[in-house]
Amino acid sequence: MESNTPILTLGVSLDSRSYPILIGSGLLRQAAAHITSLQPSQVAVVTHPRLAQWYAEPVGAVLAQQGIPVHLLTVPPGERTKRWEVVGRLLRQMAQRALDRRCVVLAIGGGVIGDLAGFVAACYLRGVRYVQVPTTLLAQVDSSVGGKTGVNLPEGKNLVGAFYQPSLVLIDTDTLKTLPIRHFRAGLAEILKYGIIADESLWQLVHDEAHWLRHGSSAHLADIIHRCCEIKAKIVSEDETEQGVRAILNFGHTLGHALEAVSSYGRLLHGEAVAIGMVFATLLGELQGITPQGSAEQMTSALRALGLSVALPLGVSHEELLAVMARDKKARGGHLRFVLIERIGQARLPMVVNEKEVIHALQVHRERFGRAST
Ligand code: NAD
Ligand code: GLY
């Protein structure tokens, strides 16, 4: 298992469900060896057609040389692929190929592939192992770690799913070289989120590196990915099923998920929706007297410097957003709940905010940050 650059390793500690996260350049070249060490009977690779050609086929070829049968299962790119019907299709393809309990599902792609393939692994034969090979920045810092798997319903984001941990996460930072810049920037929103909720020095580093990050590179990128995974691994190790502290990872997601749902999962990328949602939650915190005044402005400047917009999309009604937010997993008995921040670097657990205050904050958001400028 050779590599040119050091491989950073950390772990998620969950008793028998613990697993390592490996981060480095060129890691895909070692992927087959890591997967073989799991002694799979067969490997089902779930990916998109383009990623199959670039990343999955080379790994599959090495596995096949070692005598491990490999089944390539491709699905179209895009958030709309993360749906119930696609789960059924993949499960049937696995059954038709007689994949057994010792098989491994290999998810190669962004958060859509990871969430979908992880859920398929959780359901197939009541649970088979899976490995995450995240190839978007967002998936490398967030979705590949922590075992939240699932799909969307037309009624709301991620309304079907399971907490189901992978056996291994392999993060090859070289895959980001082919990632379109819009998707790279969407990942930056989740990176900034970690700084805002838990680590002011990470916020500062992202701020200092904004010019480079905005254009898709930074000498500190591997370190930044490592720091995000470290924060997430620690939180997940403490609270796997979101009974408490894990909820702070949903900062910006109450409105973010609603924006994705009302735009029929396509117009806004997940990270773009979260960027808007983070500014909104900060504004809400300011209006509630919890967050220091000026924090939403500060966050807006940081997000714009990273090439992200914070404006609420035109043509989306507040009533529509409210209805979707009430169905969100984070809502309780129809009451809207938001993660707010006490300051940059410190989040607090979700709290109920009444509808009138949410509508008022949406109006203020439109007035202050309405211009779709980046
Ligand atoms: P995505 O998976 O849709 O990937 C974005 C696009 O980039 C796709 O078109 C994909 O084909 C392409 N792509 C992926 N890797 C590439 C590469 N290396 N080179 C070129 N193109 C590449 O989007 P995403 O932002 O990675 O993930 C968003 C999803 O993640 C959402 O569904 C969100 O709900 C979910 N998510 C889950 C968690 C979790 O904890 N499970 C956390 C955050 C987000
Ligand atoms: N992205 C939220 C979580 O993993 O809990």
GROMACS .gro file of C-alpha atoms and ligand atoms in nm:
model
  423
    1MET     CA    1   0.000   0.000   0.000
    2GLU     CA    2   0.230   0.280  -0.119
    3SER     CA    3   0.141   0.647  -0.125
    4ASN     CA    4   0.327   0.968  -0.211
    5THR     CA    5   0.173   1.186   0.057
    6PRO     CA    6   0.098   1.100   0.418
    7ILE     CA    7  -0.237   0.937   0.481
    8LEU     CA    8  -0.430   1.099   0.765
    9THR     CA    9  -0.627   0.851   0.972
   10LEU     CA   10  -0.895   0.896   1.232
   11GLY     CA   11  -1.177   0.687   1.365
   12VAL     CA   12  -1.541   0.684   1.461
   13SER     CA   13  -1.570   0.503   1.795
   14LEU     CA   14  -1.894   0.309   1.825
   15ASP     CA   15  -1.806  -0.021   1.994
   16SER     CA   16  -1.843  -0.302   1.741
   17ARG     CA   17  -1.954  -0.051   1.476
   18SER     CA   18  -1.632   0.154   1.495
   19TYR     CA   19  -1.453   0.227   1.167
   20PRO     CA   20  -1.156   0.415   1.028
   21ILE     CA   21  -1.156   0.721   0.802
   22LEU     CA   22  -0.851   0.748   0.576
   23ILE     CA   23  -0.772   1.078   0.402
   24GLY     CA   24  -0.503   1.139   0.142
   25SER     CA   25  -0.400   1.198  -0.215
   26GLY     CA   26  -0.390   0.887  -0.434
   27LEU     CA   27  -0.581   0.671  -0.185
   28LEU     CA   28  -0.797   0.518  -0.458
   29ARG     CA   29  -0.492   0.326  -0.574
   30GLN     CA   30  -0.503   0.146  -0.241
   31ALA     CA   31  -0.881   0.105  -0.232
   32ALA     CA   32  -0.886  -0.251  -0.365
   33ALA     CA   33  -0.639  -0.365  -0.097
   34HIS     CA   34  -0.849  -0.208   0.179
   35ILE     CA   35  -1.168  -0.365   0.043
   36THR     CA   36  -1.003  -0.705   0.003
   37SER     CA   37  -0.905  -0.694   0.369
   38LEU     CA   38  -1.279  -0.703   0.449
   39GLN     CA   39  -1.290  -1.046   0.274
   40PRO     CA   40  -1.601  -0.979   0.067
   41SER     CA   41  -1.770  -1.258  -0.126
   42GLN     CA   42  -1.870  -1.007  -0.397
   43VAL     CA   43  -1.863  -0.630  -0.435
   44ALA     CA   44  -2.155  -0.421  -0.563
   45VAL     CA   45  -2.025  -0.082  -0.676
   46VAL     CA   46  -2.292   0.190  -0.675
   47THR     CA   47  -2.191   0.499  -0.869
   48HIS     CA   48  -2.278   0.734  -1.158
   49PRO     CA   49  -2.176   0.641  -1.517
   50ARG     CA   50  -1.905   0.908  -1.547
   51LEU     CA   51  -1.758   0.827  -1.207
   52ALA     CA   52  -1.766   0.458  -1.302
   53GLN     CA   53  -1.530   0.525  -1.587
   54TRP     CA   54  -1.293   0.749  -1.391
   55TYR     CA   55  -1.291   0.592  -1.047
   56ALA     CA   56  -1.494   0.271  -1.011
   57GLU     CA   57  -1.367   0.066  -1.305
   58PRO     CA   58  -0.998   0.088  -1.205
   59VAL     CA   59  -1.080  -0.028  -0.850
   60GLY     CA   60  -1.314  -0.298  -0.984
   61ALA     CA   61  -1.044  -0.427  -1.221
   62VAL     CA   62  -0.799  -0.481  -0.934
   63LEU     CA   63  -1.066  -0.655  -0.724
   64ALA     CA   64  -1.157  -0.878  -1.019
   65GLN     CA   65  -0.788  -0.970  -1.067
   66GLN     CA   66  -0.792  -1.086  -0.707
   67GLY     CA   67  -1.086  -1.315  -0.786
   68ILE     CA   68  -1.358  -1.103  -0.622
   69PRO     CA   69  -1.672  -1.079  -0.842
   70VAL     CA   70  -1.759  -0.712  -0.901
   71HIS     CA   71  -2.105  -0.586  -1.006
   72LEU     CA   72  -2.125  -0.232  -1.136
   73LEU     CA   73  -2.463  -0.071  -1.061
   74THR     CA   74  -2.493   0.278  -1.206
   75VAL     CA   75  -2.760   0.538  -1.137
   76PRO     CA   76  -2.809   0.882  -1.297
   77PRO     CA   77  -2.650   1.183  -1.125
   78GLY     CA   78  -2.860   1.434  -0.934
   79GLU     CA   79  -3.060   1.469  -0.614
   80ARG     CA   80  -3.368   1.317  -0.781
   81THR     CA   81  -3.188   0.981  -0.789
   82LYS     CA   82  -3.208   0.973  -0.409
   83ARG     CA   83  -3.557   0.825  -0.406
   84TRP     CA   84  -3.749   0.519  -0.303
   85GLU     CA   85  -3.793   0.376  -0.656
   86VAL     CA   86  -3.417   0.374  -0.715
   87VAL     CA   87  -3.364   0.187  -0.386
   88GLY     CA   88  -3.605  -0.084  -0.505
   89ARG     CA   89  -3.431  -0.108  -0.841
   90LEU     CA   90  -3.085  -0.148  -0.682
   91LEU     CA   91  -3.211  -0.408  -0.432
   92ARG     CA   92  -3.360  -0.613  -0.714
   93GLN     CA   93  -3.040  -0.592  -0.918
   94MET     CA   94  -2.845  -0.720  -0.618
   95ALA     CA   95  -3.091  -1.007  -0.565
   96GLN     CA   96  -3.081  -1.097  -0.937
   97ARG     CA   97  -2.701  -1.122  -0.910
   98ALA     CA   98  -2.737  -1.345  -0.602
   99LEU     CA   99  -2.526  -1.121  -0.381
  100ASP     CA  100  -2.497  -1.286  -0.041
  101ARG     CA  101  -2.460  -1.163   0.317
  102ARG     CA  102  -2.081  -1.140   0.295
  103CYS     CA  103  -2.092  -0.898   0.003
  104VAL     CA  104  -1.975  -0.537   0.033
  105VAL     CA  105  -2.150  -0.239  -0.124
  106LEU     CA  106  -1.899   0.017  -0.246
  107ALA     CA  107  -2.040   0.371  -0.273
  108ILE     CA  108  -1.829   0.584  -0.508
  109GLY     CA  109  -1.966   0.934  -0.548
  110GLY     CA  110  -2.109   1.231  -0.362
  111GLY     CA  111  -2.369   1.247  -0.089
  112VAL     CA  112  -2.643   1.119  -0.319
  113ILE     CA  113  -2.455   0.795  -0.387
  114GLY     CA  114  -2.342   0.758  -0.024
  115ASP     CA  115  -2.690   0.810   0.123
  116LEU     CA  116  -2.857   0.588  -0.137
  117ALA     CA  117  -2.602   0.303  -0.138
  118GLY     CA  118  -2.576   0.312   0.241
  119PHE     CA  119  -2.952   0.274   0.269
  120VAL     CA  120  -2.953  -0.010   0.017
  121ALA     CA  121  -2.679  -0.181   0.223
  122ALA     CA  122  -2.888  -0.131   0.539
  123CYS     CA  123  -3.192  -0.297   0.376
  124TYR     CA  124  -3.042  -0.576   0.165
  125LEU     CA  125  -3.067  -0.913   0.345
  126ARG     CA  126  -3.135  -0.703   0.661
  127GLY     CA  127  -2.795  -0.540   0.636
  128VAL     CA  128  -2.468  -0.597   0.451
  129ARG     CA  129  -2.141  -0.408   0.486
  130TYR     CA  130  -2.062  -0.096   0.285
  131VAL     CA  131  -1.763   0.125   0.218
  132GLN     CA  132  -1.781   0.497   0.146
  133VAL     CA  133  -1.552   0.645  -0.119
  134PRO     CA  134  -1.672   1.007  -0.126
  135THR     CA  135  -1.574   1.204  -0.436
  136THR     CA  136  -1.732   1.545  -0.367
  137LEU     CA  137  -1.604   1.791  -0.110
  138LEU     CA  138  -1.938   1.783   0.068
  139ALA     CA  139  -1.933   1.406   0.095
  140GLN     CA  140  -1.568   1.406   0.209
  141VAL     CA  141  -1.634   1.644   0.498
  142ASP     CA  142  -1.982   1.539   0.593
  143SER     CA  143  -2.211   1.280   0.437
  144SER     CA  144  -1.969   0.986   0.416
  145VAL     CA  145  -1.911   0.992   0.793
  146GLY     CA  146  -2.171   0.916   1.057
  147GLY     CA  147  -2.402   0.655   0.906
  148LYS     CA  148  -2.702   0.867   0.814
  149THR     CA  149  -2.839   0.690   0.508
  150GLY     CA  150  -3.166   0.736   0.324
  151VAL     CA  151  -3.372   0.889   0.048
  152ASN     CA  152  -3.608   1.181  -0.007
  153LEU     CA  153  -3.985   1.178  -0.049
  154PRO     CA  154  -4.175   1.443  -0.247
  155GLU     CA  155  -4.304   1.549   0.099
  156GLY     CA  156  -3.958   1.624   0.236
  157LYS     CA  157  -3.583   1.562   0.244
  158ASN     CA  158  -3.441   1.240   0.389
  159LEU     CA  159  -3.778   1.133   0.529
  160VAL     CA  160  -3.689   0.764   0.480
  161GLY     CA  161  -3.367   0.615   0.606
  162ALA     CA  162  -3.160   0.436   0.866
  163PHE     CA  163  -2.864   0.504   1.089
  164TYR     CA  164  -2.627   0.248   0.944
  165GLN     CA  165  -2.252   0.288   0.977
  166PRO     CA  166  -2.003   0.205   0.699
  167SER     CA  167  -1.715  -0.036   0.756
  168LEU     CA  168  -1.461   0.209   0.617
  169VAL     CA  169  -1.439   0.559   0.466
  170LEU     CA  170  -1.169   0.624   0.203
  171ILE     CA  171  -1.123   0.991   0.111
  172ASP     CA  172  -0.900   1.043  -0.192
  173THR     CA  173  -0.854   1.419  -0.222
  174ASP     CA  174  -0.735   1.378  -0.585
  175THR     CA  175  -1.094   1.304  -0.692
  176LEU     CA  176  -1.176   1.670  -0.622
  177LYS     CA  177  -0.968   1.767  -0.928
  178THR     CA  178  -1.255   1.662  -1.156
  179LEU     CA  179  -1.534   1.808  -0.941
  180PRO     CA  180  -1.715   2.105  -1.105
  181ILE     CA  181  -1.650   2.429  -0.918
  182ARG     CA  182  -2.017   2.484  -0.832
  183HIS     CA  183  -2.020   2.153  -0.643
  184PHE     CA  184  -1.686   2.231  -0.479
  185ARG     CA  185  -1.827   2.560  -0.348
  186ALA     CA  186  -2.139   2.384  -0.220
  187GLY     CA  187  -1.905   2.171  -0.008
  188LEU     CA  188  -1.743   2.485   0.131
  189ALA     CA  189  -2.075   2.575   0.295
  190GLU     CA  190  -2.065   2.256   0.505
  191ILE     CA  191  -1.698   2.322   0.590
  192LEU     CA  192  -1.783   2.670   0.715
  193LYS     CA  193  -2.067   2.512   0.914
  194TYR     CA  194  -1.819   2.313   1.124
  195GLY     CA  195  -1.629   2.631   1.205
  196ILE     CA  196  -1.948   2.813   1.299
  197ILE     CA  197  -2.089   2.540   1.523
  198ALA     CA  198  -1.776   2.406   1.687
  199ASP     CA  199  -1.439   2.555   1.598
  200GLU     CA  200  -1.369   2.925   1.562
  201SER     CA  201  -1.010   2.857   1.449
  202LEU     CA  202  -1.144   2.651   1.156
  203TRP     CA  203  -1.377   2.940   1.067
  204GLN     CA  204  -1.071   3.169   1.071
  205LEU     CA  205  -0.864   2.932   0.855
  206VAL     CA  206  -1.144   2.907   0.596
  207HIS     CA  207  -1.174   3.285   0.607
  208ASP     CA  208  -0.798   3.328   0.548
  209GLU     CA  209  -0.798   3.072   0.265
  210ALA     CA  210  -1.122   3.198   0.105
  211HIS     CA  211  -0.959   3.324  -0.212
  212TRP     CA  212  -0.797   2.986  -0.285
  213LEU     CA  213  -1.091   2.778  -0.172
  214ARG     CA  214  -1.333   2.978  -0.387
  215HIS     CA  215  -1.129   2.871  -0.688
  216GLY     CA  216  -1.120   2.507  -0.588
  217SER     CA  217  -0.785   2.461  -0.418
  218SER     CA  218  -0.587   2.539  -0.107
  219ALA     CA  219  -0.261   2.411   0.036
  220HIS     CA  220  -0.460   2.346   0.354
  221LEU     CA  221  -0.738   2.142   0.192
  222ALA     CA  222  -0.642   1.797   0.328
  223ASP     CA  223  -0.599   1.948   0.673
  224ILE     CA  224  -0.937   2.122   0.648
  225ILE     CA  225  -1.107   1.796   0.541
  226HIS     CA  226  -0.936   1.616   0.828
  227ARG     CA  227  -1.050   1.878   1.081
  228CYS     CA  228  -1.411   1.856   0.961
  229CYS     CA  229  -1.408   1.476   0.978
  230GLU     CA  230  -1.253   1.496   1.325
  231ILE     CA  231  -1.536   1.720   1.451
  232LYS     CA  232  -1.799   1.500   1.292
  233ALA     CA  233  -1.640   1.174   1.415
  234LYS     CA  234  -1.628   1.306   1.771
  235ILE     CA  235  -1.991   1.420   1.766
  236VAL     CA  236  -2.114   1.094   1.607
  237SER     CA  237  -1.912   0.887   1.856
  238GLU     CA  238  -2.089   1.072   2.138
  239ASP     CA  239  -2.439   1.066   1.989
  240GLU     CA  240  -2.486   0.824   1.700
  241THR     CA  241  -2.864   0.854   1.664
  242GLU     CA  242  -2.908   1.225   1.729
  243GLN     CA  243  -3.057   1.217   2.075
  244GLY     CA  244  -2.863   1.531   2.171
  245VAL     CA  245  -2.543   1.698   2.052
  246ARG     CA  246  -2.550   1.552   1.697
  247ALA     CA  247  -2.839   1.786   1.622
  248ILE     CA  248  -2.599   2.082   1.603
  249LEU     CA  249  -2.474   1.937   1.274
  250ASN     CA  250  -2.813   2.038   1.137
  251PHE     CA  251  -2.731   2.407   1.169
  252GLY     CA  252  -2.876   2.579   0.861
  253HIS     CA  253  -3.060   2.262   0.758
  254THR     CA  254  -3.416   2.341   0.874
  255LEU     CA  255  -3.460   2.608   0.609
  256GLY     CA  256  -3.198   2.444   0.383
  257HIS     CA  257  -3.390   2.117   0.349
  258ALA     CA  258  -3.716   2.308   0.291
  259LEU     CA  259  -3.556   2.512   0.012
  260GLU     CA  260  -3.437   2.192  -0.154
  261ALA     CA  261  -3.780   2.032  -0.125
  262VAL     CA  262  -3.977   2.328  -0.261
  263SER     CA  263  -3.740   2.356  -0.555
  264SER     CA  264  -3.815   1.989  -0.640
  265TYR     CA  265  -3.460   1.880  -0.554
  266GLY     CA  266  -3.271   2.031  -0.843
  267ARG     CA  267  -3.250   2.408  -0.859
  268LEU     CA  268  -3.038   2.452  -0.548
  269LEU     CA  269  -2.757   2.218  -0.448
  270HIS     CA  270  -2.766   2.090  -0.089
  271GLY     CA  271  -2.467   2.301   0.018
  272GLU     CA  272  -2.612   2.610  -0.151
  273ALA     CA  273  -2.939   2.564   0.038
  274VAL     CA  274  -2.748   2.515   0.365
  275ALA     CA  275  -2.554   2.840   0.304
  276ILE     CA  276  -2.884   3.032   0.286
  277GLY     CA  277  -3.020   2.838   0.584
  278MET     CA  278  -2.715   2.921   0.800
  279VAL     CA  279  -2.753   3.294   0.744
  280PHE     CA  280  -3.125   3.261   0.815
  281ALA     CA  281  -3.067   3.071   1.142
  282THR     CA  282  -2.813   3.333   1.245
  283LEU     CA  283  -3.056   3.613   1.173
  284LEU     CA  284  -3.322   3.426   1.367
  285GLY     CA  285  -3.078   3.399   1.658
  286GLU     CA  286  -3.012   3.772   1.641
  287LEU     CA  287  -3.386   3.846   1.643
  288GLN     CA  288  -3.425   3.611   1.944
  289GLY     CA  289  -3.145   3.790   2.131
  290ILE     CA  290  -2.931   3.473   2.136
  291THR     CA  291  -2.677   3.550   1.864
  292PRO     CA  292  -2.463   3.867   1.874
  293GLN     CA  293  -2.587   4.140   1.637
  294GLY     CA  294  -2.385   4.156   1.315
  295SER     CA  295  -2.315   3.780   1.303
  296ALA     CA  296  -2.544   3.726   1.001
  297GLU     CA  297  -2.359   4.004   0.814
  298GLN     CA  298  -2.026   3.846   0.906
  299MET     CA  299  -2.143   3.505   0.785
  300THR     CA  300  -2.279   3.653   0.464
  301SER     CA  301  -1.941   3.812   0.383
  302ALA     CA  302  -1.764   3.483   0.452
  303LEU     CA  303  -2.004   3.283   0.232
  304ARG     CA  304  -1.989   3.538  -0.050
  305ALA     CA  305  -1.607   3.530  -0.034
  306LEU     CA  306  -1.636   3.153  -0.092
  307GLY     CA  307  -1.852   3.215  -0.400
  308LEU     CA  308  -2.184   3.130  -0.238
  309SER     CA  309  -2.508   3.325  -0.248
  310VAL     CA  310  -2.719   3.377   0.064
  311ALA     CA  311  -3.030   3.524  -0.104
  312LEU     CA  312  -3.362   3.342  -0.068
  313PRO     CA  313  -3.468   3.222  -0.415
  314LEU     CA  314  -3.740   3.423  -0.586
  315GLY     CA  315  -4.079   3.264  -0.636
  316VAL     CA  316  -4.074   3.062  -0.313
  317SER     CA  317  -4.354   3.157  -0.076
  318HIS     CA  318  -4.304   3.175   0.298
  319GLU     CA  319  -4.619   2.964   0.354
  320GLU     CA  320  -4.478   2.688   0.134
  321LEU     CA  321  -4.150   2.691   0.327
  322LEU     CA  322  -4.331   2.682   0.659
  323ALA     CA  323  -4.544   2.384   0.555
  324VAL     CA  324  -4.235   2.185   0.450
  325MET     CA  325  -4.041   2.285   0.763
  326ALA     CA  326  -4.326   2.156   0.981
  327ARG     CA  327  -4.283   1.809   0.820
  328ASP     CA  328  -3.906   1.814   0.869
  329LYS     CA  329  -3.757   1.541   1.090
  330LYS     CA  330  -3.631   1.813   1.322
  331ALA     CA  331  -3.984   1.944   1.388
  332ARG     CA  332  -4.172   1.817   1.693
  333GLY     CA  333  -4.551   1.800   1.684
  334GLY     CA  334  -4.553   2.046   1.396
  335HIS     CA  335  -4.343   2.299   1.593
  336LEU     CA  336  -4.049   2.441   1.403
  337ARG     CA  337  -3.707   2.382   1.560
  338PHE     CA  338  -3.382   2.552   1.473
  339VAL     CA  339  -3.020   2.512   1.576
  340LEU     CA  340  -2.906   2.864   1.671
  341ILE     CA  341  -2.559   2.990   1.755
  342GLU     CA  342  -2.443   3.170   2.068
  343ARG     CA  343  -2.147   3.303   1.871
  344ILE     CA  344  -1.933   3.193   1.580
  345GLY     CA  345  -1.769   2.873   1.705
  346GLN     CA  346  -2.049   2.777   1.946
  347ALA     CA  347  -2.388   2.629   1.858
  348ARG     CA  348  -2.668   2.542   2.098
  349LEU     CA  349  -2.918   2.255   2.081
  350PRO     CA  350  -3.231   2.308   1.866
  351MET     CA  351  -3.507   2.525   2.006
  352VAL     CA  352  -3.868   2.584   1.908
  353VAL     CA  353  -3.936   2.914   1.733
  354ASN     CA  354  -4.295   3.018   1.669
  355GLU     CA  355  -4.427   3.059   1.316
  356LYS     CA  356  -4.477   3.435   1.339
  357GLU     CA  357  -4.114   3.487   1.434
  358VAL     CA  358  -4.000   3.261   1.152
  359ILE     CA  359  -4.208   3.455   0.899
  360HIS     CA  360  -4.073   3.783   1.034
  361ALA     CA  361  -3.716   3.653   1.002
  362LEU     CA  362  -3.785   3.540   0.642
  363GLN     CA  363  -3.903   3.894   0.562
  364VAL     CA  364  -3.595   4.050   0.724
  365HIS     CA  365  -3.374   3.800   0.537
  366ARG     CA  366  -3.526   3.905   0.203
  367GLU     CA  367  -3.485   4.275   0.285
  368ARG     CA  368  -3.124   4.250   0.405
  369PHE     CA  369  -2.980   3.977   0.190
  370GLY     CA  370  -3.223   3.976  -0.103
  371ARG     CA  371  -2.976   4.049  -0.380
  372ALA     CA  372  -2.858   3.722  -0.538
  373SER     CA  373  -2.502   3.854  -0.546
  374THR     CA  374  -2.192   3.651  -0.472
  375NAD     P1  375  -2.408   1.478  -0.533
  375NAD     O1  376  -2.386   1.350  -0.471
  375NAD     O2  377  -2.530   1.500  -0.611
  375NAD     O3  378  -2.282   1.508  -0.627
  375NAD     C1  379  -2.278   1.628  -0.700
  375NAD     C2  380  -2.246   1.605  -0.848
  375NAD     O4  381  -2.107   1.587  -0.863
  375NAD     C3  382  -2.312   1.485  -0.914
  375NAD     O5  383  -2.353   1.524  -1.043
  375NAD     C4  384  -2.198   1.384  -0.925
  375NAD     O6  385  -2.212   1.298  -1.034
  375NAD     C5  386  -2.080   1.474  -0.945
  375NAD     N1  387  -1.954   1.423  -0.895
  375NAD     C6  388  -1.932   1.359  -0.779
  375NAD     N2  389  -1.801   1.342  -0.762
  375NAD     C7  390  -1.739   1.393  -0.870
  375NAD     C8  391  -1.605   1.408  -0.908
  375NAD     N3  392  -1.505   1.369  -0.831
  375NAD     N4  393  -1.578   1.464  -1.028
  375NAD     C9  394  -1.679   1.509  -1.107
  375NAD     N5  395  -1.808   1.502  -1.075
  375NAD    C10  396  -1.837   1.445  -0.957
  375NAD     O7  397  -2.401   1.599  -0.428
  375NAD     P2  398  -2.329   1.616  -0.288
  375NAD     O8  399  -2.325   1.761  -0.266
  375NAD     O9  400  -2.205   1.537  -0.279
  375NAD    O10  401  -2.430   1.550  -0.184
  375NAD    C11  402  -2.554   1.607  -0.155
  375NAD    C12  403  -2.637   1.504  -0.082
  375NAD    O11  404  -2.573   1.467   0.040
  375NAD    C13  405  -2.775   1.550  -0.046
  375NAD    O12  406  -2.869   1.452  -0.080
  375NAD    C14  407  -2.770   1.567   0.105
  375NAD    O13  408  -2.893   1.547   0.165
  375NAD    C15  409  -2.671   1.459   0.141
  375NAD     N6  410  -2.606   1.478   0.271
  375NAD    C16  411  -2.605   1.374   0.357
  375NAD    C17  412  -2.543   1.385   0.479
  375NAD    C18  413  -2.536   1.266   0.571
  375NAD    O14  414  -2.494   1.282   0.686
  375NAD     N7  415  -2.571   1.149   0.526
  375NAD    C19  416  -2.481   1.506   0.515
  375NAD    C20  417  -2.483   1.611   0.424
  375NAD    C21  418  -2.546   1.595   0.302
  376GLY     N1  419  -2.530   1.609   0.840
  376GLY     C1  420  -2.593   1.591   0.967
  376GLY     C2  421  -2.548   1.467   1.038
  376GLY     O1  422  -2.476   1.386   0.990
  376GLY     O2  423  -2.589   1.448   1.150
   0.00000   0.00000   0.00000
